[in-house]
CSV table of N, CA and C in Angstrom, one decimal:
chain,number,residue,atom,x,y,z
A,781,MET,N,119.5,111.9,109.1
A,781,MET,CA,120.2,111.5,108.2
A,781,MET,C,119.6,111.8,106.8
A,782,SER,N,120.0,112.7,105.9
A,782,SER,CA,119.4,112.6,104.5
A,782,SER,C,119.6,112.0,103.4
A,783,VAL,N,118.6,110.9,103.3
A,783,VAL,CA,119.2,110.1,101.6
A,783,VAL,C,119.1,110.9,100.4
A,784,LYS,N,119.6,110.9,99.4
A,784,LYS,CA,119.9,111.3,98.1
A,784,LYS,C,119.9,110.2,97.4
A,785,ILE,N,118.9,110.4,95.7
A,785,ILE,CA,119.2,109.5,94.4
A,785,ILE,C,119.5,110.4,93.9
A,786,ARG,N,120.6,109.4,93.3
A,786,ARG,CA,121.6,110.8,93.0
A,786,ARG,C,122.8,109.7,91.7
A,787,LEU,N,123.4,110.7,90.8
A,787,LEU,CA,124.1,109.8,89.7
A,787,LEU,C,125.4,109.4,90.5
A,788,LYS,N,125.8,108.5,90.2
A,788,LYS,CA,127.1,108.0,90.4
A,788,LYS,C,128.7,107.8,89.6
A,789,ARG,N,129.4,108.7,89.0
A,789,ARG,CA,129.8,109.1,87.1
A,789,ARG,C,131.4,107.9,87.6
A,790,ILE,N,130.9,106.8,86.5
A,790,ILE,CA,131.7,105.6,86.5
A,790,ILE,C,132.3,105.7,84.7
A,791,GLY,N,132.8,105.1,84.2
A,791,GLY,CA,133.6,105.4,82.7
A,791,GLY,C,135.1,105.8,83.1
A,792,LYS,N,135.4,105.5,81.1
A,792,LYS,CA,136.5,106.6,81.0
A,792,LYS,C,136.8,108.7,81.0
A,793,LYS,N,137.7,109.0,80.4
A,793,LYS,CA,137.6,109.9,80.0
A,793,LYS,C,137.0,110.7,79.3
A,794,HIS,N,136.4,111.6,79.3
A,794,HIS,CA,135.3,111.7,77.8
A,794,HIS,C,133.6,111.1,77.6
A,795,LYS,N,133.8,109.5,78.3
A,795,LYS,CA,132.9,108.8,78.1
A,795,LYS,C,132.0,108.4,79.6
A,796,PRO,N,131.7,109.0,80.0
A,796,PRO,CA,131.3,108.9,81.2
A,796,PRO,C,129.7,107.8,81.0
A,797,ILE,N,129.1,107.2,82.4
A,797,ILE,CA,128.1,106.4,82.5
A,797,ILE,C,128.1,106.8,83.6
A,798,TYR,N,127.2,106.7,84.1
A,798,TYR,CA,126.3,106.6,85.9
A,798,TYR,C,125.7,106.0,86.2
A,799,HIS,N,125.9,105.4,87.3
A,799,HIS,CA,125.4,104.6,88.0
A,799,HIS,C,124.4,105.7,88.7
A,800,ILE,N,123.1,105.0,88.8
A,800,ILE,CA,122.2,105.6,89.8
A,800,ILE,C,122.2,104.9,91.4
A,801,VAL,N,122.5,105.7,92.1
A,801,VAL,CA,122.3,105.5,93.8
A,801,VAL,C,121.7,106.0,94.3
A,802,VAL,N,121.7,105.1,95.7
A,802,VAL,CA,121.2,105.9,97.1
A,802,VAL,C,121.8,105.9,97.9
A,803,ALA,N,122.3,107.6,98.2
A,803,ALA,CA,123.7,107.4,99.2
A,803,ALA,C,123.5,108.5,100.1
A,804,ASP,N,123.6,108.6,101.2
A,804,ASP,CA,124.1,110.1,102.4
A,804,ASP,C,124.1,111.2,101.8
A,805,SER,N,123.2,112.4,102.1
A,805,SER,CA,123.7,113.6,101.2
A,805,SER,C,125.6,113.8,101.4
A,806,ARG,N,125.8,113.2,102.6
A,806,ARG,CA,127.0,113.9,103.5
A,806,ARG,C,128.4,113.1,102.8
A,807,SER,N,127.7,112.4,101.9
A,807,SER,CA,129.0,111.0,101.0
A,807,SER,C,129.2,111.5,100.1
A,808,PRO,N,130.5,111.8,99.4
A,808,PRO,CA,131.4,112.3,97.8
A,808,PRO,C,130.6,111.9,96.8
A,809,ARG,N,130.4,112.1,96.1
A,809,ARG,CA,129.2,111.9,94.3
A,809,ARG,C,130.1,110.5,94.6
A,810,ASP,N,131.0,110.0,94.3
A,810,ASP,CA,131.6,108.9,93.8
A,810,ASP,C,132.2,108.1,95.0
A,811,GLY,N,131.9,108.3,96.2
A,811,GLY,CA,132.3,107.5,97.5
A,811,GLY,C,131.0,106.8,97.9
A,812,ARG,N,130.8,106.1,98.9
A,812,ARG,CA,129.8,105.4,99.6
A,812,ARG,C,128.7,105.5,99.3
A,813,PHE,N,127.4,104.4,99.0
A,813,PHE,CA,126.2,104.4,98.6
A,813,PHE,C,125.7,103.3,99.0
A,814,ILE,N,124.4,103.5,99.6
A,814,ILE,CA,123.3,102.2,100.3
A,814,ILE,C,123.3,101.5,99.5
A,815,GLU,N,122.6,102.1,98.0
A,815,GLU,CA,122.1,100.8,97.2
A,815,GLU,C,121.9,101.2,95.5
A,816,LYS,N,122.6,100.6,94.1
A,816,LYS,CA,122.6,100.8,93.2
A,816,LYS,C,120.7,100.6,92.8
A,817,LEU,N,120.4,101.7,92.3
A,817,LEU,CA,119.3,101.2,91.6
A,817,LEU,C,118.9,100.8,89.8
A,818,GLY,N,120.4,101.5,89.8
A,818,GLY,CA,120.1,100.9,87.6
A,818,GLY,C,121.2,101.7,87.4
A,819,THR,N,121.6,101.9,86.0
A,819,THR,CA,122.8,102.5,85.2
A,819,THR,C,122.0,103.2,84.3
A,820,TYR,N,122.5,105.1,83.7
A,820,TYR,CA,122.3,105.9,83.1
A,820,TYR,C,123.9,105.8,81.9
A,821,ASN,N,122.9,105.4,80.7
A,821,ASN,CA,124.3,106.2,79.8
A,821,ASN,C,123.8,107.3,78.7
A,822,PRO,N,124.6,108.5,78.9
A,822,PRO,CA,123.8,109.6,77.6
A,822,PRO,C,124.3,109.7,76.6
A,823,HIS,N,125.3,108.6,76.3
A,823,HIS,CA,126.0,108.4,75.0
A,823,HIS,C,125.4,107.7,73.5
A,824,THR,N,124.3,107.1,74.5
A,824,THR,CA,123.8,106.2,73.0
A,824,THR,C,122.5,106.7,72.7
A,825,ASP,N,121.9,106.7,71.4
A,825,ASP,CA,121.0,107.7,70.6
A,825,ASP,C,119.9,106.6,70.8
A,826,PRO,N,118.5,107.4,71.7
A,826,PRO,CA,118.7,107.9,72.9
A,826,PRO,C,118.9,107.4,73.6
A,827,PRO,N,119.2,108.2,75.1
A,827,PRO,CA,119.9,107.7,76.5
A,827,PRO,C,119.3,106.7,77.1
A,828,SER,N,120.2,105.8,77.4
A,828,SER,CA,120.0,104.1,78.0
A,828,SER,C,119.9,103.8,79.0
A,829,THR,N,118.4,103.6,79.9
A,829,THR,CA,118.6,103.4,81.3
A,829,THR,C,117.7,102.2,81.4
A,830,VAL,N,118.8,101.8,82.6
A,830,VAL,CA,118.1,100.3,83.4
A,830,VAL,C,117.6,100.7,84.8
A,831,LEU,N,116.7,100.5,85.3
A,831,LEU,CA,116.3,101.0,86.4
A,831,LEU,C,115.6,99.5,87.0
A,832,LYS,N,116.4,99.4,88.4
A,832,LYS,CA,115.2,98.6,89.3
A,832,LYS,C,114.1,99.8,90.1
A,833,MET,N,112.6,99.5,89.2
A,833,MET,CA,111.9,100.1,89.6
A,833,MET,C,111.0,100.1,90.7
A,834,GLN,N,110.7,98.9,91.4
A,834,GLN,CA,110.5,98.9,92.6
A,834,GLN,C,111.0,99.0,93.8
A,835,ASP,N,112.0,99.6,93.6
A,835,ASP,CA,113.2,99.6,94.9
A,835,ASP,C,113.4,101.5,95.0
A,836,ALA,N,113.4,101.3,93.1
A,836,ALA,CA,113.3,103.5,93.1
A,836,ALA,C,111.9,103.6,94.1
A,837,VAL,N,111.0,103.0,93.4
A,837,VAL,CA,109.3,103.7,94.0
A,837,VAL,C,109.6,103.8,95.9
A,838,SER,N,110.4,102.3,96.2
A,838,SER,CA,110.0,101.9,97.0
A,838,SER,C,111.1,102.9,98.6
A,839,TRP,N,112.2,103.8,97.8
A,839,TRP,CA,113.4,104.5,98.3
A,839,TRP,C,112.5,105.9,98.1
A,840,LEU,N,111.7,106.5,96.9
A,840,LEU,CA,111.2,107.7,96.9
A,840,LEU,C,109.6,107.7,98.1
A,841,MET,N,109.0,106.1,98.0
A,841,MET,CA,108.1,106.3,99.2
A,841,MET,C,109.0,106.7,100.9
A,842,LYS,N,109.7,106.1,101.1
A,842,LYS,CA,110.7,106.5,102.0
A,842,LYS,C,111.1,107.8,102.4
A,843,GLY,N,110.7,108.5,101.4
A,843,GLY,CA,111.1,110.1,101.5
A,843,GLY,C,112.7,110.2,101.0
A,844,ALA,N,113.2,109.3,100.7
A,844,ALA,CA,114.6,109.8,100.0
A,844,ALA,C,113.8,110.9,98.9
A,845,GLN,N,115.4,112.2,98.5
A,845,GLN,CA,115.1,113.0,97.7
A,845,GLN,C,115.9,112.6,96.5
A,846,PRO,N,115.2,112.6,95.1
A,846,PRO,CA,116.3,112.8,93.5
A,846,PRO,C,116.4,114.0,94.1
A,847,THR,N,117.9,114.0,93.2
A,847,THR,CA,118.2,115.2,92.4
A,847,THR,C,117.7,115.4,91.1
A,848,ASN,N,117.7,116.9,91.1
A,848,ASN,CA,116.9,117.3,89.4
A,848,ASN,C,117.4,116.5,88.2
A,849,THR,N,118.7,115.8,87.8
A,849,THR,CA,119.2,114.8,86.6
A,849,THR,C,118.0,113.4,86.9
A,850,VAL,N,118.4,113.4,88.4
A,850,VAL,CA,117.1,111.7,88.8
A,850,VAL,C,116.0,111.9,88.6
A,851,LYS,N,115.6,112.9,88.9
A,851,LYS,CA,113.9,113.2,88.8
A,851,LYS,C,113.7,113.5,87.2
A,852,SER,N,114.0,113.3,86.4
A,852,SER,CA,114.0,113.7,85.3
A,852,SER,C,113.9,112.5,84.2
A,853,ILE,N,115.4,111.5,85.0
A,853,ILE,CA,115.5,110.3,84.2
A,853,ILE,C,113.5,109.3,85.0
A,854,PHE,N,114.0,109.7,86.3
A,854,PHE,CA,112.2,109.0,86.6
A,854,PHE,C,111.2,109.1,86.2
A,855,SER,N,110.9,110.6,85.8
A,855,SER,CA,109.8,110.9,84.9
A,855,SER,C,109.8,110.5,83.8
A,856,LYS,N,110.8,110.1,83.3
A,856,LYS,CA,110.7,109.8,81.6
A,856,LYS,C,110.7,108.0,81.4
A,857,ASN,N,110.9,107.4,82.3
A,857,ASN,CA,111.1,105.9,82.7
A,857,ASN,C,109.5,105.4,83.9
A,858,GLY,N,108.5,106.6,84.3
A,858,GLY,CA,107.6,106.2,84.8
A,858,GLY,C,107.9,106.1,86.3
A,859,VAL,N,108.8,106.3,87.3
A,859,VAL,CA,108.9,105.9,88.3
A,859,VAL,C,108.1,107.1,89.4
A,860,LEU,N,108.0,108.2,89.1
A,860,LEU,CA,107.2,109.1,90.0
A,860,LEU,C,105.9,109.2,89.6
A,861,LEU,N,105.5,108.6,88.3
A,861,LEU,CA,104.1,108.1,88.2
A,861,LEU,C,103.5,107.5,89.1
A,862,LYS,N,103.9,105.6,89.0
A,862,LYS,CA,103.9,104.7,89.8
A,862,LYS,C,103.9,105.1,91.2
A,863,LYS,N,104.8,106.0,91.9
A,863,LYS,CA,105.0,106.9,93.4
A,863,LYS,C,103.5,107.6,93.9
A,864,TYR,N,103.4,108.7,92.6
A,864,TYR,CA,102.2,108.7,92.3
A,864,TYR,C,100.8,108.4,93.0
A,865,LEU,N,101.0,106.8,91.8
A,865,LEU,CA,99.4,106.0,91.8
A,865,LEU,C,99.2,105.1,93.4
A,866,LEU,N,100.9,104.9,93.8
A,866,LEU,CA,101.1,104.5,95.4
A,866,LEU,C,100.3,105.0,96.4
A,867,GLU,N,100.2,106.6,95.9
A,867,GLU,CA,100.5,107.5,97.1
A,867,GLU,C,98.6,107.5,96.8
A,868,GLY,N,97.7,107.4,96.2
A,868,GLY,CA,96.3,107.9,95.8
A,868,GLY,C,96.3,106.4,96.5
A,869,VAL,N,96.7,105.2,96.3
A,869,VAL,CA,95.8,103.7,96.8
A,869,VAL,C,96.4,103.8,98.1
A,870,LYS,N,97.1,104.4,98.8
A,870,LYS,CA,97.2,104.6,100.3
A,870,LYS,C,96.5,105.4,100.9
A,871,LYS,N,96.2,106.5,100.2
A,871,LYS,CA,95.1,107.5,100.5
A,871,LYS,C,93.7,107.2,100.7
A,872,GLY,N,93.4,105.9,99.6
A,872,GLY,CA,92.5,105.3,99.5
A,872,GLY,C,91.5,106.2,98.5
A,873,VAL,N,92.3,107.3,97.9
A,873,VAL,CA,91.9,107.6,96.5
A,873,VAL,C,91.6,106.6,95.3
A,874,LEU,N,92.2,105.7,95.2
A,874,LEU,CA,92.4,104.7,93.9
A,874,LEU,C,92.1,103.3,94.5
A,875,THR,N,91.9,102.4,94.1
A,875,THR,CA,92.6,100.8,94.2
A,875,THR,C,93.3,99.7,93.4
A,876,ASP,N,93.9,99.2,93.8
A,876,ASP,CA,95.3,99.2,93.4
A,876,ASP,C,94.8,98.6,91.9
A,877,GLU,N,93.8,97.9,91.9
A,877,GLU,CA,93.6,97.6,90.4
A,877,GLU,C,93.5,98.4,89.3
A,878,GLU,N,92.8,99.8,90.0
A,878,GLU,CA,92.9,101.1,89.1
A,878,GLU,C,94.5,101.9,89.0
A,879,SER,N,94.9,102.0,90.3
A,879,SER,CA,96.6,102.7,89.5
A,879,SER,C,97.2,101.5,88.8
A,880,HIS,N,97.2,100.4,88.5
A,880,HIS,CA,97.7,99.3,87.8
A,880,HIS,C,97.4,99.6,86.3
A,881,LYS,N,96.2,99.5,86.3
A,881,LYS,CA,95.2,100.2,85.2
A,881,LYS,C,95.7,101.2,84.5
A,882,LYS,N,95.9,102.2,84.8
A,882,LYS,CA,96.7,103.8,85.1
A,882,LYS,C,98.3,103.8,83.8
A,883,PHE,N,98.7,102.7,84.9
A,883,PHE,CA,99.9,102.8,84.7
A,883,PHE,C,100.5,102.5,83.3
A,884,ASP,N,100.1,100.8,83.6
A,884,ASP,CA,100.1,100.1,82.2
A,884,ASP,C,99.5,100.9,80.7
A,885,THR,N,98.3,101.6,80.9
A,885,THR,CA,97.7,102.4,80.0
A,885,THR,C,98.9,103.6,79.8
A,886,TRP,N,99.2,104.1,80.6
A,886,TRP,CA,101.0,104.9,79.9
A,886,TRP,C,101.7,104.5,79.4
A,887,TYR,N,102.4,103.5,80.1
A,887,TYR,CA,103.1,102.9,79.7
A,887,TYR,C,102.9,102.4,78.3
A,888,LYS,N,101.5,101.6,77.3
A,888,LYS,CA,101.8,101.6,76.4
A,888,LYS,C,102.1,102.9,75.7
A,889,PHE,N,101.4,103.4,75.7
A,889,PHE,CA,101.6,105.0,75.5
A,889,PHE,C,102.3,105.4,74.7
A,890,GLN,N,103.7,105.4,76.1
A,890,GLN,CA,104.8,105.5,75.9
A,890,GLN,C,105.9,104.5,74.6
A,891,MET,N,105.4,103.1,74.5
A,891,MET,CA,106.0,102.5,73.4
A,891,MET,C,105.7,103.2,72.2
A,892,LYS,N,104.6,103.4,72.3
A,892,LYS,CA,103.6,104.1,71.3
A,892,LYS,C,104.7,105.2,70.5
A,893,LEU,N,104.8,105.7,71.5
A,893,LEU,CA,105.7,107.2,71.0
A,893,LEU,C,107.1,106.8,70.6
A,894,ASP,N,107.7,105.9,71.7
A,894,ASP,CA,109.0,105.5,71.2
A,894,ASP,C,109.1,104.8,69.7
A,895,LYS,N,108.6,104.3,69.3
A,895,LYS,CA,108.5,103.5,68.2
A,895,LYS,C,109.2,104.5,66.8
């Protein structure tokens, strides 16, 4: 069974809001899903995202494949960086403290850019 992390469309006509969900690749776009990881609203300026980062990282570590759009959302929110750093810890390249320090540095830099 292939597991995907993808968007599930909800909302009104011409005003979509999306749930970021983990689903079996064979299920329909708005059908059954395994777990809801967050929401994405493209109509705000800038687009707003609410994510459960730990759950998203754990699904990526288990091998779930994000779609292109979800991969972009994860990249902007630091989920892919967190996964990359945790893989470094797992391989012994980094310590846990170093990975947290690198992620915090990136996060502070992103907050400065958003202002």
